[in-house]
Tab-separated table of C-alpha atoms and ligand atoms in Angstrom:
chain	number	residue	atom	x	y	z
P	295	MET	CA	-123.607	4.608	-103.043
P	296	SER	CA	-123.856	7.881	-101.816
P	297	SER	CA	-121.074	10.502	-103.451
P	298	THR	CA	-119.689	10.892	-99.546
P	299	GLU	CA	-119.055	7.019	-99.608
P	300	ALA	CA	-115.644	5.467	-100.414
P	301	ALA	CA	-116.381	2.365	-103.000
P	302	VAL	CA	-116.334	-0.906	-101.594
P	303	PRO	CA	-113.554	-3.589	-103.426
P	304	ARG	CA	-115.825	-6.062	-104.983
P	305	HIS	CA	-113.076	-8.321	-106.142
P	306	ALA	CA	-109.040	-9.091	-105.707
P	307	THR	CA	-107.439	-10.956	-108.462
P	308	ILE	CA	-104.504	-13.457	-108.222
P	309	THR	CA	-102.592	-14.353	-110.947
P	310	ILE	CA	-100.549	-17.557	-111.662
P	311	GLU	CA	-96.847	-15.782	-112.731
P	312	GLY	CA	-95.663	-17.585	-116.067
P	313	THR	CA	-98.662	-18.376	-116.851
P	314	ASN	CA	-102.293	-17.242	-118.209
P	315	LYS	CA	-104.365	-18.358	-115.178
P	316	SER	CA	-105.928	-16.131	-113.079
P	317	ALA	CA	-108.842	-16.133	-110.041
P	318	THR	CA	-111.546	-13.199	-109.648
P	319	LEU	CA	-112.069	-13.392	-106.138
P	320	PRO	CA	-115.585	-11.721	-104.586
P	321	LEU	CA	-114.505	-9.610	-101.320
P	322	LEU	CA	-117.450	-10.470	-98.876
P	323	SER	CA	-117.785	-7.263	-96.365
P	324	GLY	CA	-119.093	-8.652	-92.787
P	325	THR	CA	-120.809	-6.207	-90.451
P	326	LEU	CA	-117.062	-5.701	-88.641
P	327	GLY	CA	-113.934	-6.610	-89.302
P	328	PRO	CA	-111.625	-6.888	-92.395
P	329	GLN	CA	-113.349	-8.309	-95.687
P	330	VAL	CA	-112.589	-11.503	-96.304
P	331	ALA	CA	-111.248	-13.224	-99.899
P	332	ASP	CA	-113.928	-16.072	-101.553
P	333	ILE	CA	-112.001	-18.321	-103.035
P	334	ARG	CA	-114.228	-21.042	-103.271
P	335	LYS	CA	-113.782	-21.050	-107.269
P	336	LEU	CA	-109.866	-20.832	-106.775
P	337	GLN	CA	-109.503	-23.869	-107.749
P	338	ALA	CA	-111.881	-24.021	-110.232
P	339	GLN	CA	-110.121	-20.958	-111.999
P	340	ALA	CA	-106.113	-20.962	-111.386
P	341	GLY	CA	-105.811	-24.882	-110.908
P	342	ILE	CA	-103.895	-23.993	-107.060
P	343	PHE	CA	-104.914	-24.276	-102.945
P	344	THR	CA	-104.364	-21.817	-99.954
P	345	PHE	CA	-101.784	-22.692	-97.376
P	346	ASP	CA	-102.773	-21.899	-94.078
P	347	PRO	CA	-101.000	-23.712	-90.954
P	348	GLY	CA	-103.402	-22.805	-88.116
P	349	TYR	CA	-105.622	-21.547	-89.795
P	350	GLY	CA	-104.403	-17.957	-89.105
P	351	GLU	CA	-105.644	-16.014	-92.246
P	352	THR	CA	-108.853	-18.027	-92.738
P	353	ALA	CA	-112.158	-17.805	-92.370
P	354	SER	CA	-113.738	-20.947	-91.726
P	355	CYS	CA	-117.533	-19.993	-91.175
P	356	GLU	CA	-120.080	-17.179	-91.582
P	357	SER	CA	-121.142	-16.673	-88.041
P	358	LYS	CA	-122.928	-13.672	-86.111
P	359	ILE	CA	-122.202	-15.156	-82.843
P	360	THR	CA	-118.525	-13.569	-81.968
P	361	TYR	CA	-116.677	-10.920	-82.801
P	362	ILE	CA	-112.974	-9.856	-81.753
P	363	ASP	CA	-110.997	-7.218	-82.397
P	364	GLY	CA	-107.111	-8.271	-81.468
P	365	ASP	CA	-105.856	-4.783	-82.321
P	366	GLU	CA	-108.684	-2.937	-80.254
P	367	GLY	CA	-109.063	-5.203	-77.498
P	368	VAL	CA	-112.965	-5.954	-78.272
P	369	LEU	CA	-114.940	-8.544	-77.591
P	370	LEU	CA	-118.186	-8.836	-78.423
P	371	TYR	CA	-121.441	-11.327	-77.877
P	372	ARG	CA	-123.522	-10.203	-80.242
P	373	GLY	CA	-122.902	-7.312	-80.527
P	374	TYR	CA	-122.781	-6.670	-76.805
P	375	PRO	CA	-119.052	-5.820	-75.128
P	376	ILE	CA	-118.213	-8.139	-72.902
P	377	ASP	CA	-117.234	-5.757	-69.928
P	378	GLN	CA	-120.876	-4.858	-70.122
P	379	LEU	CA	-121.624	-8.271	-69.849
P	380	ALA	CA	-119.636	-9.221	-66.896
P	381	GLU	CA	-120.939	-5.862	-65.222
P	382	LYS	CA	-124.554	-5.965	-65.779
P	383	SER	CA	-125.753	-9.635	-67.014
P	384	THR	CA	-125.894	-12.732	-65.851
P	385	PHE	CA	-124.579	-15.666	-67.274
P	386	LEU	CA	-128.026	-17.731	-68.036
P	387	GLU	CA	-128.995	-14.266	-69.581
P	388	VAL	CA	-125.727	-14.718	-72.096
P	389	ALA	CA	-126.422	-18.409	-73.031
P	390	TYR	CA	-129.656	-17.057	-74.286
P	391	LEU	CA	-128.085	-14.239	-76.412
P	392	LEU	CA	-125.275	-17.009	-77.210
P	393	MET	CA	-127.609	-19.274	-78.470
P	394	TYR	CA	-130.662	-17.112	-79.611
P	395	GLY	CA	-129.262	-13.970	-81.130
P	396	ASP	CA	-130.232	-11.284	-78.832
P	397	LEU	CA	-131.406	-10.870	-74.375
P	398	PRO	CA	-134.051	-12.385	-73.630
P	399	ASN	CA	-137.204	-10.081	-72.085
P	400	ASN	CA	-138.487	-11.656	-68.240
P	401	ALA	CA	-141.360	-13.870	-69.732
P	402	GLU	CA	-138.201	-15.418	-72.326
P	403	PHE	CA	-135.874	-15.406	-69.825
P	404	GLU	CA	-138.277	-16.971	-67.527
P	405	THR	CA	-139.060	-19.912	-70.070
P	406	PHE	CA	-135.570	-20.479	-70.204
P	407	ASN	CA	-134.324	-20.330	-67.372
P	408	ARG	CA	-136.874	-23.497	-66.054
P	409	GLY	CA	-136.208	-25.470	-69.525
P	410	ILE	CA	-132.290	-25.197	-68.845
P	411	THR	CA	-132.864	-26.028	-64.199
P	412	MET	CA	-134.969	-29.407	-65.935
P	413	HIS	CA	-132.275	-30.953	-66.695
P	414	THR	CA	-129.332	-30.468	-64.702
P	415	MET	CA	-129.609	-33.520	-63.091
P	416	LEU	CA	-128.090	-36.504	-65.023
P	417	HIS	CA	-129.394	-39.665	-65.344
P	418	GLU	CA	-128.699	-42.465	-62.416
P	419	GLN	CA	-127.074	-44.035	-64.730
P	420	ILE	CA	-123.922	-42.237	-65.476
P	421	ARG	CA	-123.508	-42.304	-61.810
P	422	ARG	CA	-122.338	-45.430	-62.057
P	423	PHE	CA	-120.258	-44.568	-64.840
P	424	TRP	CA	-117.679	-42.704	-61.880
P	425	GLU	CA	-116.737	-45.842	-60.979
P	426	GLY	CA	-114.735	-47.247	-63.722
P	427	PHE	CA	-112.688	-43.895	-63.083
P	428	ARG	CA	-109.788	-44.074	-61.031
P	429	ARG	CA	-109.742	-41.307	-57.900
P	430	ASP	CA	-106.400	-39.787	-59.610
P	431	ALA	CA	-108.088	-39.098	-62.871
P	432	HIS	CA	-107.793	-36.278	-64.305
P	433	PRO	CA	-111.790	-34.115	-64.166
P	434	MET	CA	-110.866	-33.808	-68.386
P	435	ALA	CA	-110.748	-36.648	-68.915
P	436	VAL	CA	-113.849	-38.007	-66.363
P	437	LEU	CA	-115.584	-34.592	-68.844
P	438	CYS	CA	-114.790	-35.821	-72.028
P	439	GLY	CA	-115.623	-39.455	-71.540
P	440	VAL	CA	-118.794	-38.994	-69.734
P	441	VAL	CA	-120.359	-35.903	-72.303
P	442	GLY	CA	-119.563	-38.586	-74.902
P	443	ALA	CA	-121.494	-41.345	-73.449
P	444	MET	CA	-124.055	-39.093	-72.859
P	445	SER	CA	-125.238	-39.488	-76.744
P	446	ALA	CA	-125.657	-43.262	-75.440
P	447	PHE	CA	-128.461	-42.027	-73.171
P	448	TYR	CA	-130.128	-39.249	-75.616
P	449	PRO	CA	-130.803	-41.670	-79.017
P	450	ASP	CA	-132.660	-38.952	-79.740
P	451	SER	CA	-129.718	-36.384	-79.817
P	452	ILE	CA	-128.400	-37.661	-83.559
P	453	LYS	CA	-131.673	-35.443	-85.542
P	454	ILE	CA	-129.563	-33.082	-86.128
P	455	ASN	CA	-132.222	-31.346	-88.273
P	456	ASP	CA	-134.703	-31.019	-85.866
P	457	ALA	CA	-134.141	-27.896	-84.375
P	458	HIS	CA	-136.153	-29.202	-81.175
P	459	GLU	CA	-134.234	-32.181	-80.507
P	460	ARG	CA	-131.056	-29.105	-81.385
P	461	GLU	CA	-132.719	-27.133	-78.162
P	462	VAL	CA	-133.793	-29.795	-75.957
P	463	SER	CA	-129.513	-30.949	-76.394
P	464	ALA	CA	-128.319	-28.114	-76.075
P	465	PHE	CA	-129.695	-27.087	-72.811
P	466	ARG	CA	-128.968	-30.668	-71.297
P	467	LEU	CA	-125.115	-29.998	-72.591
P	468	ILE	CA	-126.176	-26.324	-70.117
P	469	ALA	CA	-128.225	-27.905	-67.687
P	470	LYS	CA	-125.283	-30.718	-67.298
P	471	LEU	CA	-122.421	-29.503	-67.329
P	472	PRO	CA	-121.815	-27.813	-63.322
P	473	THR	CA	-123.145	-31.474	-62.511
P	474	ILE	CA	-120.912	-32.887	-64.764
P	475	THR	CA	-117.864	-30.893	-63.216
P	476	ALA	CA	-118.855	-30.956	-59.975
P	477	TRP	CA	-118.844	-34.611	-59.723
P	478	ALA	CA	-115.387	-35.028	-60.872
P	479	TYR	CA	-113.947	-32.814	-58.895
P	480	LYS	CA	-116.131	-34.893	-55.694
P	481	TYR	CA	-114.526	-37.660	-56.943
P	482	SER	CA	-111.011	-37.210	-56.836
P	483	ILE	CA	-111.409	-35.983	-52.859
P	484	GLY	CA	-113.750	-38.799	-51.844
P	485	GLN	CA	-117.245	-36.834	-50.746
P	486	PRO	CA	-120.692	-37.597	-51.922
P	487	PHE	CA	-122.085	-36.346	-54.903
P	488	MET	CA	-124.275	-33.495	-54.615
P	489	TYR	CA	-127.541	-33.011	-56.281
P	490	PRO	CA	-128.257	-30.051	-58.326
P	491	ARG	CA	-130.270	-27.233	-56.572
P	492	ASN	CA	-132.758	-25.451	-58.906
P	493	ASP	CA	-133.710	-22.267	-56.667
P	494	LEU	CA	-129.712	-21.532	-57.169
P	495	SER	CA	-128.556	-19.341	-59.895
P	496	TYR	CA	-126.315	-21.310	-62.499
P	497	ALA	CA	-123.177	-20.110	-60.731
P	498	GLU	CA	-124.509	-20.990	-57.311
P	499	ASN	CA	-125.985	-24.310	-57.840
P	500	PHE	CA	-122.446	-24.737	-59.649
P	501	LEU	CA	-120.255	-24.053	-56.038
P	502	TYR	CA	-123.034	-25.827	-54.426
P	503	MET	CA	-122.220	-28.895	-55.626
P	504	MET	CA	-118.250	-28.121	-55.423
P	505	ASN	CA	-118.579	-26.874	-52.239
P	506	SER	CA	-120.915	-28.379	-49.734
P	507	VAL	CA	-121.632	-31.715	-48.290
P	508	PRO	CA	-124.671	-33.661	-47.225
P	509	ALA	CA	-123.767	-33.096	-43.469
P	510	GLU	CA	-123.303	-29.263	-43.276
P	511	PRO	CA	-125.426	-26.799	-44.625
P	512	TYR	CA	-124.432	-24.663	-47.441
P	513	ARG	CA	-123.455	-20.972	-46.490
P	514	LYS	CA	-124.116	-18.529	-49.648
P	515	ASN	CA	-121.936	-16.267	-51.083
P	516	PRO	CA	-122.395	-13.629	-52.959
P	517	ILE	CA	-119.338	-12.114	-54.213
P	518	LEU	CA	-117.763	-15.941	-54.711
P	519	GLU	CA	-121.058	-16.271	-56.790
P	520	ARG	CA	-120.943	-13.177	-58.601
P	521	ALA	CA	-117.512	-14.147	-59.281
P	522	MET	CA	-118.171	-17.331	-60.828
P	523	ASP	CA	-120.966	-16.236	-62.862
P	524	ARG	CA	-118.675	-13.138	-64.120
P	525	ILE	CA	-116.012	-16.159	-65.400
P	526	LEU	CA	-118.102	-18.119	-66.558
P	527	ILE	CA	-119.506	-14.974	-68.792
P	528	LEU	CA	-115.904	-13.862	-69.536
P	529	HIS	CA	-115.104	-17.670	-70.933
P	530	ALA	CA	-118.760	-18.527	-72.470
P	531	ASP	CA	-117.740	-17.546	-76.392
P	532	HIS	CA	-114.228	-16.795	-78.347
P	533	GLU	CA	-115.180	-17.188	-82.033
P	534	GLN	CA	-113.260	-19.532	-83.642
P	535	ASN	CA	-110.954	-20.380	-81.162
P	536	ALA	CA	-109.892	-24.172	-81.254
P	537	SER	CA	-112.101	-25.783	-79.253
P	538	THR	CA	-114.889	-23.835	-81.148
P	539	SER	CA	-113.544	-25.994	-84.851
P	540	THR	CA	-113.329	-29.048	-83.388
P	541	VAL	CA	-116.675	-28.547	-82.550
P	542	ARG	CA	-117.865	-27.199	-85.477
P	543	LEU	CA	-115.522	-30.008	-87.485
P	544	ALA	CA	-117.157	-33.025	-86.068
P	545	GLY	CA	-120.545	-31.498	-86.523
P	546	SER	CA	-119.784	-30.739	-90.101
P	547	THR	CA	-119.913	-34.988	-90.532
P	548	GLY	CA	-123.906	-34.780	-88.994
P	549	ALA	CA	-122.025	-36.464	-85.729
P	550	ASN	CA	-124.503	-35.692	-82.400
P	551	PRO	CA	-123.996	-32.660	-79.697
P	552	PHE	CA	-122.978	-35.117	-77.422
P	553	ALA	CA	-119.840	-36.542	-79.358
P	554	CYS	CA	-119.105	-32.968	-80.809
P	555	ILE	CA	-118.954	-31.112	-77.381
P	556	ALA	CA	-117.009	-33.943	-76.275
P	557	ALA	CA	-114.166	-33.388	-78.896
P	558	GLY	CA	-114.039	-29.453	-77.770
P	559	ILE	CA	-113.708	-30.765	-74.657
P	560	ALA	CA	-110.389	-32.536	-75.426
P	561	ALA	CA	-109.655	-30.074	-77.947
P	562	LEU	CA	-109.497	-27.202	-75.193
P	563	TRP	CA	-107.336	-29.699	-73.047
P	564	GLY	CA	-104.002	-28.911	-74.703
P	565	PRO	CA	-102.356	-25.835	-72.123
P	566	ALA	CA	-101.860	-23.482	-75.291
P	567	HIS	CA	-105.664	-23.268	-75.128
P	568	GLY	CA	-108.299	-23.646	-71.952
P	569	GLY	CA	-104.699	-25.765	-70.305
P	570	ALA	CA	-103.142	-22.494	-69.507
P	571	ASN	CA	-104.729	-21.561	-66.578
P	572	GLU	CA	-103.531	-24.433	-64.599
P	573	ALA	CA	-100.046	-24.595	-66.149
P	574	VAL	CA	-99.666	-20.489	-64.890
P	575	LEU	CA	-99.923	-21.724	-61.092
P	576	LYS	CA	-97.418	-24.370	-61.854
P	577	MET	CA	-95.492	-21.450	-63.921
P	578	LEU	CA	-95.987	-19.845	-60.786
P	579	GLY	CA	-95.538	-22.511	-58.198
P	580	GLU	CA	-92.286	-23.132	-60.099
P	581	ILE	CA	-90.841	-20.045	-60.436
P	582	GLY	CA	-91.666	-19.836	-56.096
P	583	ASP	CA	-89.919	-16.662	-55.357
P	584	LYS	CA	-89.539	-12.855	-57.670
P	585	LYS	CA	-86.668	-13.677	-56.839
P	586	ASN	CA	-85.918	-15.901	-59.295
P	587	ILE	CA	-87.897	-14.650	-62.290
P	588	PRO	CA	-84.951	-12.758	-63.633
P	589	ALA	CA	-83.638	-15.853	-64.409
P	590	PHE	CA	-87.403	-16.895	-65.702
P	591	ILE	CA	-87.830	-14.288	-68.043
P	592	SER	CA	-84.452	-15.557	-69.397
P	593	GLU	CA	-85.329	-18.223	-69.982
P	594	VAL	CA	-88.700	-18.148	-71.530
P	595	LYS	CA	-86.603	-16.190	-73.841
P	596	ASP	CA	-83.771	-18.598	-74.728
P	597	LYS	CA	-85.417	-20.429	-77.744
P	598	ASN	CA	-84.089	-23.679	-77.107
P	599	SER	CA	-86.176	-23.472	-73.888
P	600	HIS	CA	-89.359	-24.088	-75.320
P	601	THR	CA	-90.275	-22.152	-71.735
P	602	LYS	CA	-92.990	-20.272	-72.324
P	603	LEU	CA	-94.816	-16.902	-70.720
P	604	MET	CA	-97.418	-18.803	-69.731
P	605	GLY	CA	-100.972	-16.589	-69.558
P	606	PHE	CA	-99.353	-14.057	-72.176
P	607	GLY	CA	-99.539	-14.167	-75.529
P	608	HIS	CA	-102.735	-14.680	-77.497
P	609	ARG	CA	-103.334	-15.740	-81.258
P	610	VAL	CA	-105.951	-12.720	-81.274
P	611	TYR	CA	-104.899	-10.445	-79.164
P	612	LYS	CA	-102.207	-8.429	-80.263
P	613	ASN	CA	-102.681	-5.729	-77.987
P	614	PHE	CA	-104.346	-6.581	-75.154
P	615	ASP	CA	-107.476	-9.151	-73.512
P	616	PRO	CA	-110.295	-7.393	-72.528
P	617	ARG	CA	-110.657	-10.045	-70.694
P	618	ALA	CA	-108.004	-9.698	-68.483
P	619	LYS	CA	-108.786	-6.820	-67.716
P	620	ILE	CA	-112.193	-8.069	-66.064
P	621	MET	CA	-110.375	-10.877	-64.737
P	622	GLN	CA	-107.424	-8.650	-62.838
P	623	GLN	CA	-110.086	-6.887	-60.550
P	624	THR	CA	-112.615	-9.958	-60.003
P	625	CYS	CA	-109.173	-11.041	-58.662
P	626	TYR	CA	-108.919	-7.692	-56.554
P	627	GLU	CA	-112.880	-8.281	-55.378
P	628	VAL	CA	-112.444	-11.514	-54.840
P	629	LEU	CA	-108.889	-11.608	-52.308
P	630	ASP	CA	-111.163	-8.466	-50.420
P	631	GLU	CA	-113.624	-10.610	-49.765
P	632	LEU	CA	-111.761	-14.346	-48.768
P	633	GLY	CA	-109.670	-11.467	-46.482
P	634	ILE	CA	-105.762	-12.506	-48.292
P	635	LYS	CA	-104.223	-9.868	-47.736
P	636	ASN	CA	-101.060	-10.805	-48.774
P	637	GLU	CA	-100.977	-13.811	-52.047
P	638	PRO	CA	-97.638	-15.043	-52.437
P	639	LEU	CA	-99.228	-16.504	-55.820
P	640	LEU	CA	-100.297	-12.438	-56.363
P	641	ASP	CA	-97.706	-10.589	-55.280
P	642	LEU	CA	-95.228	-13.075	-58.147
P	643	ALA	CA	-97.481	-12.657	-61.001
P	644	MET	CA	-97.885	-8.698	-60.617
P	645	GLU	CA	-94.372	-8.689	-60.532
P	646	LEU	CA	-94.087	-10.802	-63.179
P	647	GLU	CA	-95.789	-8.614	-65.947
P	648	LYS	CA	-94.971	-5.585	-65.128
P	649	ILE	CA	-91.376	-6.603	-65.877
P	650	ALA	CA	-92.830	-8.361	-68.465
P	651	LEU	CA	-94.710	-5.967	-69.956
P	652	ASP	CA	-91.387	-3.387	-70.245
P	653	ASP	CA	-89.669	-6.356	-71.864
P	654	GLU	CA	-88.324	-5.771	-75.412
P	655	TYR	CA	-89.243	-8.928	-76.331
P	656	PHE	CA	-92.190	-9.903	-74.799
P	657	VAL	CA	-93.585	-6.021	-76.221
P	658	SER	CA	-92.342	-5.938	-79.461
P	659	ARG	CA	-94.065	-9.234	-79.502
P	660	LYS	CA	-97.597	-7.493	-78.620
P	661	LEU	CA	-97.421	-10.476	-75.539
P	662	TYR	CA	-99.822	-9.154	-73.142
P	663	PRO	CA	-101.407	-11.090	-70.456
P	664	ASN	CA	-104.370	-13.292	-70.900
P	665	VAL	CA	-107.303	-14.000	-69.225
P	666	ASP	CA	-105.482	-17.479	-68.218
P	667	PHE	CA	-102.834	-14.452	-65.929
P	668	TYR	CA	-106.045	-14.098	-63.513
P	669	SER	CA	-108.498	-16.704	-63.596
P	670	GLY	CA	-106.318	-19.350	-61.983
P	671	ILE	CA	-105.059	-17.454	-59.233
P	672	ILE	CA	-108.822	-16.381	-58.591
P	673	LEU	CA	-110.280	-20.233	-58.954
P	674	LYS	CA	-107.047	-20.975	-56.207
P	675	ALA	CA	-108.225	-18.628	-53.919
P	676	MET	CA	-111.773	-19.902	-53.896
P	677	GLY	CA	-110.268	-23.458	-53.359
P	678	PHE	CA	-109.987	-25.054	-56.584
P	679	PRO	CA	-107.419	-27.193	-57.013
P	680	THR	CA	-105.326	-26.344	-60.500
P	681	THR	CA	-106.634	-29.572	-61.959
P	682	MET	CA	-110.333	-27.841	-61.772
P	683	PHE	CA	-109.515	-25.019	-64.058
P	684	THR	CA	-110.084	-26.511	-67.028
P	685	PRO	CA	-112.974	-27.872	-66.411
P	686	LEU	CA	-114.333	-24.924	-65.565
P	687	PHE	CA	-113.755	-23.158	-68.585
P	688	ALA	CA	-114.972	-26.037	-70.609
P	689	LEU	CA	-118.264	-26.141	-68.404
P	690	ALA	CA	-118.301	-21.860	-69.641
P	691	ARG	CA	-117.526	-22.612	-73.311
P	692	THR	CA	-120.212	-25.508	-73.385
P	693	THR	CA	-122.866	-22.773	-74.041
P	694	GLY	CA	-120.695	-20.833	-76.668
P	695	TRP	CA	-120.389	-24.459	-78.617
P	696	ILE	CA	-123.228	-25.291	-79.027
P	697	SER	CA	-124.249	-22.201	-79.811
P	698	GLN	CA	-122.056	-22.272	-82.732
P	699	TRP	CA	-122.827	-26.294	-83.542
P	700	MET	CA	-126.180	-24.757	-84.042
P	701	GLU	CA	-125.312	-21.848	-86.029
P	702	MET	CA	-123.461	-24.252	-88.351
P	703	ILE	CA	-126.445	-26.647	-88.483
P	704	GLU	CA	-128.654	-24.138	-89.277
P	705	ASP	CA	-126.341	-22.593	-92.224
P	706	PRO	CA	-127.089	-23.868	-95.722
P	707	GLN	CA	-123.942	-22.966	-96.666
P	708	GLN	CA	-122.469	-25.705	-94.176
P	709	ARG	CA	-120.192	-28.746	-96.103
P	710	ILE	CA	-118.016	-30.760	-93.939
P	711	GLY	CA	-114.985	-29.649	-93.566
P	712	ARG	CA	-111.824	-31.343	-95.866
P	713	PRO	CA	-108.977	-28.591	-95.685
P	714	ARG	CA	-106.448	-29.840	-98.344
P	715	GLN	CA	-102.522	-30.272	-97.637
P	716	LEU	CA	-99.210	-29.452	-99.318
P	717	TYR	CA	-98.081	-32.651	-100.080
P	718	THR	CA	-94.006	-33.024	-99.242
P	719	GLY	CA	-93.618	-37.131	-98.563
P	720	ALA	CA	-92.369	-39.355	-101.141
P	721	PRO	CA	-93.440	-39.159	-104.891
P	722	LYS	CA	-95.334	-42.548	-105.997
P	723	ARG	CA	-93.404	-45.590	-106.739
P	724	ASP	CA	-94.014	-49.196	-107.172
P	725	TYR	CA	-93.299	-52.410	-104.230
P	726	VAL	CA	-90.708	-53.714	-104.110
P	727	ALA	CA	-91.028	-57.500	-101.920
P	728	ILE	CA	-88.693	-57.129	-98.765
P	729	GLY	CA	-85.211	-59.324	-100.212
P	730	GLY	CA	-84.687	-56.990	-103.205
P	731	ARG	CA	-85.210	-53.588	-100.164
P	732	GLU	CA	-80.964	-51.749	-99.845
X	840	LIG	N1	-93.986	-16.428	-73.871
X	840	LIG	C1	-92.897	-16.981	-74.960
X	840	LIG	N2	-92.396	-15.945	-76.330
X	840	LIG	C2	-94.016	-16.230	-76.543
X	840	LIG	C3	-95.220	-16.570	-75.934
X	840	LIG	C4	-94.984	-17.362	-74.127
X	840	LIG	N3	-96.115	-16.673	-73.372
X	840	LIG	N4	-96.037	-16.686	-76.609
X	840	LIG	C5	-95.399	-16.419	-78.342
X	840	LIG	N5	-93.981	-16.027	-77.754
X	840	LIG	C6	-93.729	-15.672	-79.220
X	840	LIG	C7	-93.511	-16.987	-80.364
X	840	LIG	O1	-91.837	-17.764	-79.488
X	840	LIG	C8	-92.943	-16.429	-80.990
X	840	LIG	O2	-91.735	-15.419	-81.333
X	840	LIG	P1	-90.509	-15.657	-82.396
X	840	LIG	O3	-91.705	-14.731	-82.758
X	840	LIG	O4	-89.323	-15.285	-81.860
X	840	LIG	O5	-90.581	-16.727	-82.916
X	840	LIG	C9	-93.604	-15.262	-81.224
X	840	LIG	O6	-94.394	-14.567	-79.746
X	840	LIG	C10	-95.112	-14.898	-81.805
X	840	LIG	O7	-95.596	-16.355	-81.436
X	840	LIG	P2	-96.694	-17.661	-82.393
X	840	LIG	O8	-96.056	-19.244	-81.062
X	840	LIG	O9	-97.112	-17.109	-83.445
X	840	LIG	O10	-97.994	-16.986	-81.293
X	840	LIG	P3	-99.675	-17.660	-81.733
X	840	LIG	O11	-100.154	-16.706	-81.925
X	840	LIG	O12	-99.521	-18.804	-82.623
X	840	LIG	O13	-100.049	-18.853	-80.058
X	840	LIG	C11	-100.287	-18.821	-77.993
X	840	LIG	C12	-100.458	-17.371	-78.965
X	840	LIG	C13	-101.531	-17.834	-77.277
X	840	LIG	C14	-100.853	-20.157	-78.322
X	840	LIG	C15	-98.765	-18.667	-77.532
X	840	LIG	O14	-98.928	-16.880	-76.925
X	840	LIG	C16	-98.958	-19.527	-76.210
X	840	LIG	O15	-98.702	-20.105	-75.749
X	840	LIG	N6	-99.232	-18.755	-74.755
X	840	LIG	C17	-98.573	-18.853	-73.507
X	840	LIG	C18	-100.318	-20.101	-73.029
X	840	LIG	C19	-101.729	-19.432	-72.693
X	840	LIG	O16	-101.719	-18.467	-72.028
X	840	LIG	N7	-102.943	-19.778	-73.929
X	840	LIG	C20	-104.038	-19.828	-73.811
X	840	LIG	C21	-104.362	-18.606	-75.039
X	840	LIG	S1	-105.808	-18.099	-74.259
X	840	LIG	C22	-107.119	-19.045	-73.224
X	840	LIG	C23	-108.240	-19.052	-74.837
X	840	LIG	O17	-108.711	-18.476	-75.413
X	840	LIG	O18	-107.611	-20.337	-75.001
């Protein structure tokens, strides 16, 4: 260490009051972010566990994929700022980056692109699953079911210790999610399924499968393709969030990747997570008019109402969500391209945002618009029904989930996920026959 460098603390000590027990915890340093105390020997040394509902203070793994600084509004994929990737990169390039750690050169990208596009079609028998779903099934239910069932078609995917099998499963998931998602939509509106087109980009192929019909020629729209690609990039990964942690937890048992991603899709569905963009639109619809905003804000602030301002607040971002800024800009581009001048929902959203950002309740709690505040409006303008918002998020996040799953399997420190608990139930008691109970 040079004389100018500040000494980095290497240990923290925990002493248990009134006893002679203590634990010396190594402090681990990452490349960025605060140090973390390694508590793996805490119970052995001091006889205690830690209590952290929601795991907000706990690093559950070591990861090299995504970094977030919630106070500064920073999001990096493999070190690259999200705004640079959203502006200059493409979704498939980002997928490569997340999976392998570096941006690809031309030859690497070509091989990767071919690897993905060779897997875009579904096994024809998977198509028959749709007949078992009700037409009004939520597409997230369809995604969960079909992705989980894919392991039945690729039995070699259970060889999770085989690097080649892991990679093929990753390719299959990234390649087939757009097809599954688009078919979930087509089924709900009774239109024919459109087979993937490998001559189109990842984002455009998805738009094609969603919006085209066999009877009409498909019309390309580079602005909408770019917007879709950007939406996918912004949602591709987000560190150890609820669904990613679910994928890792399921994967820690040795479950196959299709089962793990299906678990992640299930976790993403909730309105506090991926379901928020759908909930934003529902909320805006319910508010209906600018004149109703004050009453709605009062309801949100009332502790007994359980109403939240959807699209606001984040577990990690306590300053601003960098994705929200890019999404806002994309939102204007899309509305402009589509010639939507006065979009009442956007006007309502802007007014709501303005009022909330000035309100002491939101300011003091550091609640800012998150990525979902705008994504719903863009997707609605692009013609997506609200029920398709979360599936689209799942399609983008599959890349992050599978990269995180691969990293976990390759991590020598990986163990089965098995949190502890603070038990507050009945102490040990003896069984009493029914006639003897009070
Ligand atoms: N509207 C009103 N109050 C809120 C909101 C909100 N959207 N979010 C948090 N609060 C309040 C909360 O009631 C609490 O108040 P108090 O201190 O008086 O009890 C305070 O702010 C701190 O909230 P918290 O519940 O401790 O925050 P959290 O970090 O546990 O929750 C969250 C994060 C995202 C679940 C929450 O902000 C929320 O439910 N937001 C709305 C749903 C949403 O937009 N989710 C999308 C997240 S971004 C996409 C993704 O990555 O999944």
